[in-house]
Short mmCIF file of C-alpha atoms in Angstrom, two decimals:
data_model
loop_
_atom_site.label_atom_id
_atom_site.label_comp_id
_atom_site.label_asym_id
_atom_site.label_seq_id
_atom_site.Cartn_x
_atom_site.Cartn_y
_atom_site.Cartn_z
CA MET A 1 4.09 -10.64 -12.47
CA GLU A 2 3.96 -14.31 -11.57
CA ARG A 3 2.85 -15.43 -8.12
CA ILE A 4 4.53 -18.54 -6.75
CA ARG A 5 2.90 -20.50 -3.92
CA ILE A 6 5.13 -21.95 -1.21
CA HIS A 7 4.23 -24.15 1.75
CA THR A 8 6.72 -24.13 4.59
CA SER A 9 6.91 -26.87 7.22
CA LYS A 10 8.97 -25.44 10.12
CA ARG A 11 9.11 -22.21 12.13
CA VAL A 12 12.51 -21.33 10.66
CA GLU A 13 13.85 -22.93 7.48
CA LEU A 14 15.32 -22.14 4.06
CA VAL A 15 13.29 -23.54 1.16
CA ASP A 16 14.91 -23.94 -2.28
CA ILE A 17 12.72 -22.08 -4.82
CA THR A 18 15.25 -21.92 -7.68
CA GLU A 19 13.22 -24.15 -10.03
CA LYS A 20 10.00 -22.24 -9.36
CA ILE A 21 11.68 -18.92 -10.14
CA GLN A 22 13.10 -20.34 -13.38
CA GLN A 23 9.63 -21.60 -14.32
CA ALA A 24 8.20 -18.10 -13.77
CA VAL A 25 10.92 -16.59 -15.98
CA THR A 26 10.27 -19.20 -18.67
CA LYS A 27 6.50 -18.55 -18.50
CA SER A 28 7.11 -14.80 -18.93
CA MET A 29 8.92 -15.47 -22.26
CA ALA A 30 11.64 -12.98 -21.21
CA GLU A 31 14.86 -13.58 -23.15
CA GLY A 32 17.04 -11.22 -21.14
CA GLY A 33 17.03 -8.45 -18.57
CA ILE A 34 16.62 -8.29 -14.80
CA CYS A 35 14.48 -10.70 -12.81
CA VAL A 36 13.19 -9.29 -9.53
CA VAL A 37 12.10 -11.82 -6.91
CA PHE A 38 10.01 -10.26 -4.14
CA CYS A 39 8.82 -11.58 -0.76
CA PRO A 40 5.52 -9.89 0.27
CA HIS A 41 5.74 -11.11 3.88
CA THR A 42 7.30 -9.33 6.88
CA THR A 43 8.38 -12.46 8.78
CA ALA A 44 10.25 -14.07 5.89
CA GLY A 45 12.87 -13.05 3.34
CA LEU A 46 14.92 -14.17 0.36
CA THR A 47 18.57 -15.08 -0.07
CA ILE A 48 20.93 -16.73 -2.53
CA ASN A 49 23.36 -19.31 -1.15
CA GLU A 50 24.90 -22.78 -1.51
CA ASN A 51 22.69 -25.33 -3.28
CA ALA A 52 24.78 -28.45 -2.67
CA ASP A 53 25.35 -29.31 0.99
CA PHE A 54 22.21 -29.02 3.16
CA SER A 55 24.36 -28.43 6.26
CA VAL A 56 25.05 -24.86 5.03
CA ARG A 57 21.38 -24.07 5.47
CA GLN A 58 21.36 -25.69 8.91
CA ASP A 59 24.33 -23.55 9.98
CA MET A 60 22.68 -20.40 8.59
CA VAL A 61 19.48 -21.04 10.54
CA ALA A 62 21.36 -21.92 13.74
CA ALA A 63 23.69 -18.91 13.57
CA LEU A 64 20.83 -16.49 12.94
CA ASN A 65 18.75 -18.03 15.75
CA ALA A 66 21.71 -17.49 18.08
CA LEU A 67 22.17 -13.85 17.03
CA VAL A 68 18.43 -13.07 17.08
CA PRO A 69 16.77 -15.40 19.61
CA ALA A 70 13.01 -16.02 19.47
CA ASP A 71 12.64 -15.04 23.12
CA ALA A 72 14.57 -11.93 24.15
CA GLY A 73 12.12 -9.61 25.92
CA TYR A 74 10.83 -7.87 22.82
CA ALA A 75 8.25 -5.05 22.88
CA HIS A 76 6.12 -6.52 20.07
CA GLY A 77 3.47 -8.75 21.64
CA GLU A 78 2.98 -11.38 18.93
CA GLY A 79 6.01 -13.54 19.75
CA ASN A 80 7.60 -13.08 16.35
CA SER A 81 9.85 -10.04 16.71
CA ASP A 82 12.83 -12.22 15.86
CA SER A 83 11.06 -13.20 12.61
CA HIS A 84 10.71 -9.55 11.58
CA ILE A 85 14.39 -8.88 12.35
CA LYS A 86 15.47 -11.98 10.38
CA SER A 87 13.30 -10.73 7.51
CA SER A 88 15.37 -7.53 7.32
CA PHE A 89 18.62 -9.49 7.69
CA TYR A 90 17.85 -11.41 4.47
CA GLY A 91 15.92 -8.65 2.69
CA ALA A 92 12.66 -8.72 0.72
CA SER A 93 14.00 -8.49 -2.83
CA LEU A 94 16.61 -10.10 -5.08
CA SER A 95 17.74 -8.99 -8.53
CA ILE A 96 19.06 -11.70 -10.85
CA ILE A 97 20.36 -11.25 -14.41
CA VAL A 98 18.50 -13.23 -17.12
CA GLU A 99 20.27 -14.38 -20.31
CA LYS A 100 18.74 -16.51 -23.09
CA GLY A 101 15.71 -17.08 -20.90
CA GLN A 102 17.78 -18.51 -18.02
CA LEU A 103 18.56 -17.15 -14.56
CA ALA A 104 22.28 -16.37 -14.51
CA LEU A 105 23.35 -18.04 -11.26
CA GLY A 106 26.76 -19.22 -10.11
CA ARG A 107 27.48 -22.94 -10.19
CA TRP A 108 26.80 -23.45 -6.47
CA GLN A 109 23.97 -20.91 -6.06
CA GLY A 110 20.33 -21.59 -5.29
CA VAL A 111 17.53 -19.13 -4.46
CA TYR A 112 16.01 -19.61 -1.02
CA PHE A 113 12.77 -18.56 0.64
CA CYS A 114 13.78 -17.81 4.23
CA GLU A 115 10.82 -18.76 6.43
CA SER A 116 11.18 -17.25 9.91
CA ASP A 117 7.66 -17.65 11.36
CA GLY A 118 6.18 -20.79 9.83
CA PRO A 119 4.84 -23.19 9.03
CA ARG A 120 2.67 -21.12 6.69
CA SER A 121 1.31 -20.84 3.19
CA ARG A 122 3.38 -18.14 1.47
CA GLU A 123 3.81 -16.33 -1.85
CA VAL A 124 6.79 -15.03 -3.81
CA TRP A 125 6.33 -12.56 -6.67
CA VAL A 126 8.50 -12.60 -9.80
CA THR A 127 8.84 -10.23 -12.75
CA THR A 128 11.44 -9.69 -15.47
CA ALA A 129 12.12 -6.28 -17.03
CA GLY A 130 14.45 -4.84 -19.59
CA MET B 1 26.25 -8.96 -19.29
CA GLU B 2 29.81 -8.00 -18.46
CA ARG B 3 32.02 -10.28 -16.39
CA ILE B 4 34.51 -8.56 -14.10
CA ARG B 5 37.52 -10.48 -12.78
CA ILE B 6 38.64 -9.88 -9.21
CA HIS B 7 41.61 -11.26 -7.32
CA THR B 8 41.35 -11.16 -3.55
CA SER B 9 44.33 -11.40 -1.23
CA LYS B 10 42.95 -12.22 2.24
CA ARG B 11 40.43 -14.64 3.75
CA VAL B 12 38.09 -11.77 4.64
CA GLU B 13 38.30 -8.34 3.03
CA LEU B 14 36.30 -5.67 1.23
CA VAL B 15 37.66 -4.85 -2.25
CA ASP B 16 36.64 -1.58 -3.95
CA ILE B 17 35.18 -2.42 -7.38
CA THR B 18 33.47 0.91 -8.10
CA GLU B 19 35.70 1.77 -11.07
CA LYS B 20 35.31 -1.68 -12.62
CA ILE B 21 31.50 -1.47 -12.36
CA GLN B 22 31.53 1.99 -13.97
CA GLN B 23 33.73 0.65 -16.79
CA ALA B 24 31.21 -2.16 -17.41
CA VAL B 25 28.36 0.38 -17.57
CA THR B 26 30.35 2.58 -19.96
CA LYS B 27 31.16 -0.43 -22.15
CA SER B 28 27.46 -1.35 -22.33
CA MET B 29 26.65 2.09 -23.78
CA ALA B 30 23.66 2.35 -21.42
CA GLU B 31 22.60 5.97 -20.93
CA GLY B 32 20.13 5.33 -18.12
CA GLY B 33 18.19 2.68 -16.25
CA ILE B 34 19.05 0.18 -13.55
CA CYS B 35 22.46 -1.45 -13.16
CA VAL B 36 22.39 -4.83 -11.45
CA VAL B 37 25.67 -6.02 -9.91
CA PHE B 38 25.64 -9.74 -9.11
CA CYS B 39 28.01 -11.96 -7.13
CA PRO B 40 27.92 -15.58 -8.43
CA HIS B 41 29.76 -16.98 -5.39
CA THR B 42 28.27 -18.35 -2.16
CA THR B 43 31.13 -17.37 0.16
CA ALA B 44 31.26 -13.70 -0.88
CA GLY B 45 28.81 -10.84 -1.32
CA LEU B 46 28.40 -7.22 -2.35
CA THR B 47 27.80 -4.03 -0.40
CA ILE B 48 27.88 -0.25 -0.80
CA ASN B 49 29.63 1.74 1.92
CA GLU B 50 32.13 4.48 2.74
CA ASN B 51 34.85 5.05 0.12
CA ALA B 52 37.06 7.48 2.04
CA ASP B 53 38.45 6.15 5.31
CA PHE B 54 39.82 2.59 5.07
CA SER B 55 39.19 2.08 8.81
CA VAL B 56 35.46 1.75 8.10
CA ARG B 57 36.16 -1.42 6.14
CA GLN B 58 38.42 -2.72 8.92
CA ASP B 59 35.64 -2.16 11.47
CA MET B 60 33.09 -3.85 9.21
CA VAL B 61 35.26 -6.95 8.81
CA ALA B 62 36.11 -7.09 12.54
CA ALA B 63 32.50 -6.63 13.67
CA LEU B 64 31.19 -9.29 11.31
CA ASN B 65 33.98 -11.71 12.31
CA ALA B 66 32.94 -11.21 15.94
CA LEU B 67 29.25 -11.83 15.21
CA VAL B 68 29.91 -14.81 12.91
CA PRO B 69 33.20 -16.44 14.01
CA ALA B 70 35.08 -18.74 11.62
CA ASP B 71 35.16 -21.51 14.21
CA ALA B 72 31.88 -22.06 16.04
CA GLY B 73 31.07 -25.76 15.82
CA TYR B 74 29.26 -25.64 12.52
CA ALA B 75 27.65 -28.68 10.84
CA HIS B 76 29.12 -27.93 7.39
CA GLY B 77 32.46 -29.72 7.11
CA GLU B 78 34.39 -27.41 4.80
CA GLY B 79 35.42 -24.84 7.41
CA ASN B 80 33.67 -21.97 5.69
CA SER B 81 30.19 -21.90 7.19
CA ASP B 82 30.89 -18.40 8.47
CA SER B 83 31.69 -17.37 4.88
CA HIS B 84 28.29 -18.56 3.65
CA ILE B 85 26.51 -16.72 6.48
CA LYS B 86 28.47 -13.52 5.75
CA SER B 87 27.49 -13.91 2.10
CA SER B 88 23.80 -13.71 3.05
CA PHE B 89 24.48 -10.81 5.45
CA TYR B 90 25.77 -8.71 2.54
CA GLY B 91 23.58 -10.20 -0.19
CA ALA B 92 24.38 -11.33 -3.74
CA SER B 93 22.88 -8.44 -5.73
CA LEU B 94 22.90 -4.64 -5.81
CA SER B 95 20.69 -2.32 -7.88
CA ILE B 96 22.14 1.07 -8.77
CA ILE B 97 20.45 3.82 -10.78
CA VAL B 98 22.32 4.93 -13.96
CA GLU B 99 21.99 8.48 -15.33
CA LYS B 100 23.85 9.89 -18.34
CA GLY B 101 25.94 6.76 -18.46
CA GLN B 102 27.13 7.16 -14.86
CA LEU B 103 26.41 5.15 -11.71
CA ALA B 104 24.36 7.39 -9.42
CA LEU B 105 26.22 7.01 -6.12
CA GLY B 106 26.30 9.22 -3.08
CA ARG B 107 29.39 11.35 -2.49
CA TRP B 108 30.94 8.94 0.02
CA GLN B 109 29.77 5.68 -1.50
CA GLY B 110 31.88 2.96 -3.09
CA VAL B 111 30.87 -0.52 -4.30
CA TYR B 112 32.62 -3.37 -2.50
CA PHE B 113 33.22 -7.03 -3.23
CA CYS B 114 32.99 -8.71 0.18
CA GLU B 115 35.41 -11.63 0.15
CA SER B 116 34.71 -14.02 3.03
CA ASP B 117 36.67 -17.14 2.03
CA GLY B 118 39.70 -15.95 0.13
CA PRO B 119 42.18 -15.44 -1.25
CA ARG B 120 40.56 -16.47 -4.53
CA SER B 121 40.00 -15.54 -8.15
CA ARG B 122 36.42 -14.25 -8.36
CA GLU B 123 33.89 -12.80 -10.80
CA VAL B 124 31.19 -10.16 -10.59
CA TRP B 125 28.48 -9.88 -13.25
CA VAL B 126 27.02 -6.55 -14.38
CA THR B 127 24.10 -5.62 -16.62
CA THR B 128 22.04 -2.47 -17.18
CA ALA B 129 18.35 -2.56 -18.16
CA GLY B 130 15.63 -0.03 -18.87
CA MET C 1 15.13 9.78 -11.12
CA GLU C 2 13.14 11.40 -8.33
CA ARG C 3 14.88 12.72 -5.23
CA ILE C 4 12.94 12.45 -1.98
CA ARG C 5 13.88 14.59 1.01
CA ILE C 6 13.74 13.06 4.48
CA HIS C 7 14.35 14.65 7.85
CA THR C 8 15.21 12.26 10.65
CA SER C 9 14.85 13.13 14.33
CA LYS C 10 16.87 10.53 16.25
CA ARG C 11 20.33 8.90 16.01
CA VAL C 12 18.78 5.56 15.13
CA GLU C 13 15.24 5.17 13.82
CA LEU C 14 13.15 3.66 11.03
CA VAL C 15 11.12 6.27 9.10
CA ASP C 16 8.15 5.13 6.98
CA ILE C 17 8.66 6.45 3.43
CA THR C 18 6.11 4.22 1.64
CA GLU C 19 3.86 7.14 0.62
CA LYS C 20 6.76 9.20 -0.68
CA ILE C 21 8.01 6.30 -2.83
CA GLN C 22 4.51 5.78 -4.24
CA GLN C 23 4.30 9.51 -5.04
CA ALA C 24 7.60 9.30 -6.93
CA VAL C 25 6.32 6.31 -8.94
CA THR C 26 3.07 8.15 -9.71
CA LYS C 27 4.99 11.25 -10.79
CA SER C 28 7.13 9.13 -13.16
CA MET C 29 3.95 7.95 -14.98
CA ALA C 30 5.36 4.40 -14.96
CA GLU C 31 2.59 1.84 -15.41
CA GLY C 32 4.70 -1.22 -14.69
CA GLY C 33 8.22 -2.54 -14.26
CA ILE C 34 10.78 -2.43 -11.49
CA CYS C 35 11.11 0.42 -9.00
CA VAL C 36 14.58 0.84 -7.53
CA VAL C 37 14.81 2.76 -4.26
CA PHE C 38 18.37 3.84 -3.45
CA CYS C 39 19.96 5.31 -0.30
CA PRO C 40 22.97 7.51 -1.22
CA HIS C 41 24.26 7.65 2.39
CA THR C 42 26.78 5.35 4.08
CA THR C 43 25.35 5.59 7.61
CA ALA C 44 21.76 4.75 6.69
CA GLY C 45 19.96 2.07 4.68
CA LEU C 46 16.60 0.84 3.45
CA THR C 47 14.36 -2.06 4.46
CA ILE C 48 10.83 -3.37 4.00
CA ASN C 49 9.03 -4.54 7.11
CA GLU C 50 5.81 -4.45 9.17
CA ASN C 51 3.72 -1.30 8.74
CA ALA C 52 1.16 -1.89 11.48
CA ASP C 53 2.60 -2.20 14.98
CA PHE C 54 5.26 0.41 15.83
CA SER C 55 6.81 -1.96 18.41
CA VAL C 56 8.29 -4.03 15.57
CA ARG C 57 10.46 -1.07 14.61
CA GLN C 58 11.44 -0.54 18.25
CA ASP C 59 12.52 -4.17 18.54
CA MET C 60 14.47 -3.94 15.27
CA VAL C 61 16.38 -0.87 16.44
CA ALA C 62 17.06 -2.37 19.90
CA ALA C 63 18.22 -5.73 18.55
CA LEU C 64 20.55 -4.16 16.03
CA ASN C 65 21.95 -1.76 18.65
CA ALA C 66 22.71 -4.79 20.85
CA LEU C 67 24.45 -6.70 18.03
CA VAL C 68 26.37 -3.65 16.78
CA PRO C 69 26.89 -1.28 19.73
CA ALA C 70 27.75 2.39 19.13
CA ASP C 71 30.81 2.12 21.35
CA ALA C 72 32.92 -0.99 20.81
CA GLY C 73 36.51 0.13 20.33
CA TYR C 74 36.30 0.73 16.60
CA ALA C 75 39.24 1.86 14.46
CA HIS C 76 37.27 4.55 12.59
CA GLY C 77 37.61 7.81 14.50
CA GLU C 78 34.30 9.50 13.74
CA GLY C 79 32.21 7.65 16.33
CA ASN C 80 29.85 6.18 13.75
CA SER C 81 31.39 2.84 12.80
CA ASP C 82 28.25 1.12 14.07
CA SER C 83 26.22 3.29 11.67
CA HIS C 84 28.26 2.12 8.67
CA ILE C 85 27.87 -1.54 9.72
CA LYS C 86 24.10 -1.10 10.20
CA SER C 87 24.00 0.48 6.73
CA SER C 88 25.37 -2.73 5.21
CA PHE C 89 23.04 -4.86 7.36
CA TYR C 90 20.01 -3.19 5.77
CA GLY C 91 21.54 -2.51 2.34
CA ALA C 92 21.47 0.55 0.09
CA SER C 93 18.95 -0.58 -2.54
CA LEU C 94 15.49 -2.13 -2.79
CA SER C 95 13.73 -3.46 -5.90
CA ILE C 96 9.93 -3.38 -5.86
CA ILE C 97 7.59 -4.58 -8.64
CA VAL C 98 5.20 -1.92 -10.04
CA GLU C 99 1.81 -2.86 -11.50
CA LYS C 100 -0.83 -0.44 -12.79
CA GLY C 101 1.22 2.42 -11.44
CA GLN C 102 1.22 1.03 -7.88
CA LEU C 103 4.03 -0.44 -5.76
CA ALA C 104 3.25 -4.15 -5.34
CA LEU C 105 3.69 -4.57 -1.59
CA GLY C 106 2.33 -7.21 0.76
CA ARG C 107 -0.58 -6.27 3.02
CA TRP C 108 1.60 -5.61 6.08
CA GLN C 109 4.65 -4.16 4.31
CA GLY C 110 5.97 -0.62 4.49
CA VAL C 111 9.21 0.84 3.09
CA TYR C 112 11.56 2.23 5.73
CA PHE C 113 14.49 4.63 5.71
CA CYS C 114 16.86 3.22 8.33
CA GLU C 115 18.61 6.17 9.94
CA SER C 116 21.68 5.05 11.90
CA ASP C 117 23.56 8.33 12.47
CA GLY C 118 20.94 11.06 12.78
CA PRO C 119 19.28 13.35 13.19
CA ARG C 120 20.07 14.55 9.67
CA SER C 121 18.62 15.82 6.43
CA ARG C 122 18.70 12.89 4.00
CA GLU C 123 17.75 11.91 0.45
CA VAL C 124 16.39 8.77 -1.17
CA TRP C 125 16.53 8.27 -4.95
CA VAL C 126 13.79 6.50 -6.90
CA THR C 127 13.50 5.33 -10.51
CA THR C 128 11.27 2.89 -12.37
CA ALA C 129 12.44 0.89 -15.42
CA GLY C 130 11.01 -1.70 -17.74
#
């Protein structure tokens, strides 16, 4: 598998990693099959969403912060329970179809690393099978 | 990959696409492996849930509309920020095990296209690997 | 595919199944590829999250119970509409990269069966492709 390095700059943000995933697929020489993108962290996740208007990401972050506030009397003592819950909201893995060496994404789709307890240095793992 | 056409009839609804996914698997001649179902749209998603009682889908739609209302002072100006957020709630991809040419689903499971900004003409992409 | 048996003990709980998934991968003799973990039930799901501090799981269960209460005037008459909604929150499938016969998980990650309508006898299905 390929390991992609990501540096996040805020506590909660969505970082576009579409190009980096495509580079990992290209490097793997895979022509077709299934690309799995995996987040090895428990306070972050992965999602696919709109790649055009940045305000969509702002609304996503704001809505999720409202549903799962950072400070809500959690049992976990590290101050990042909301980050763990957001991680499960997004999920740790994505599966994307690969054709002719390219990620098959819709016209308006980008792949996002969903930082929920940054800023941090992070990794995303990528492999293509089939 | 196979491209499935779907026509939705409401702004927010769950459409059963189980049969169409099975037809795509059958057409691919795959005997076994992993079937990836992918939604190329950013205001819709995919989920697996109860296939028997329609009221489950009604409750799902109503609960998600309550958590992520259509009108909540979003930054994104197209009036469908809630649709993008619902898209990430469901997720864009599903992985289903295939055995003997059949989707391995639980007795009560169906595969649903989760329209969140319809009615529209939509696509779902399907491939089987391994 | 391998079928894993799970016995849950509460209505809502997260059960660590990481070891059982690894045993299924080992039994399959797969050296590498993609492991799909699939939940065939519509009132449970799967997630990957923190494997160290149990309070993270407590906070997850409490937060999700607050967002999707068991009793909220649902249409579905079986008293488990919240369980179906939680099932779609977590999702029915996970994809995990396998290398050298081992699940590639982050240091703090465990795989969890998310019971939302227990206690019950449950199954999880596992296959590795590629």
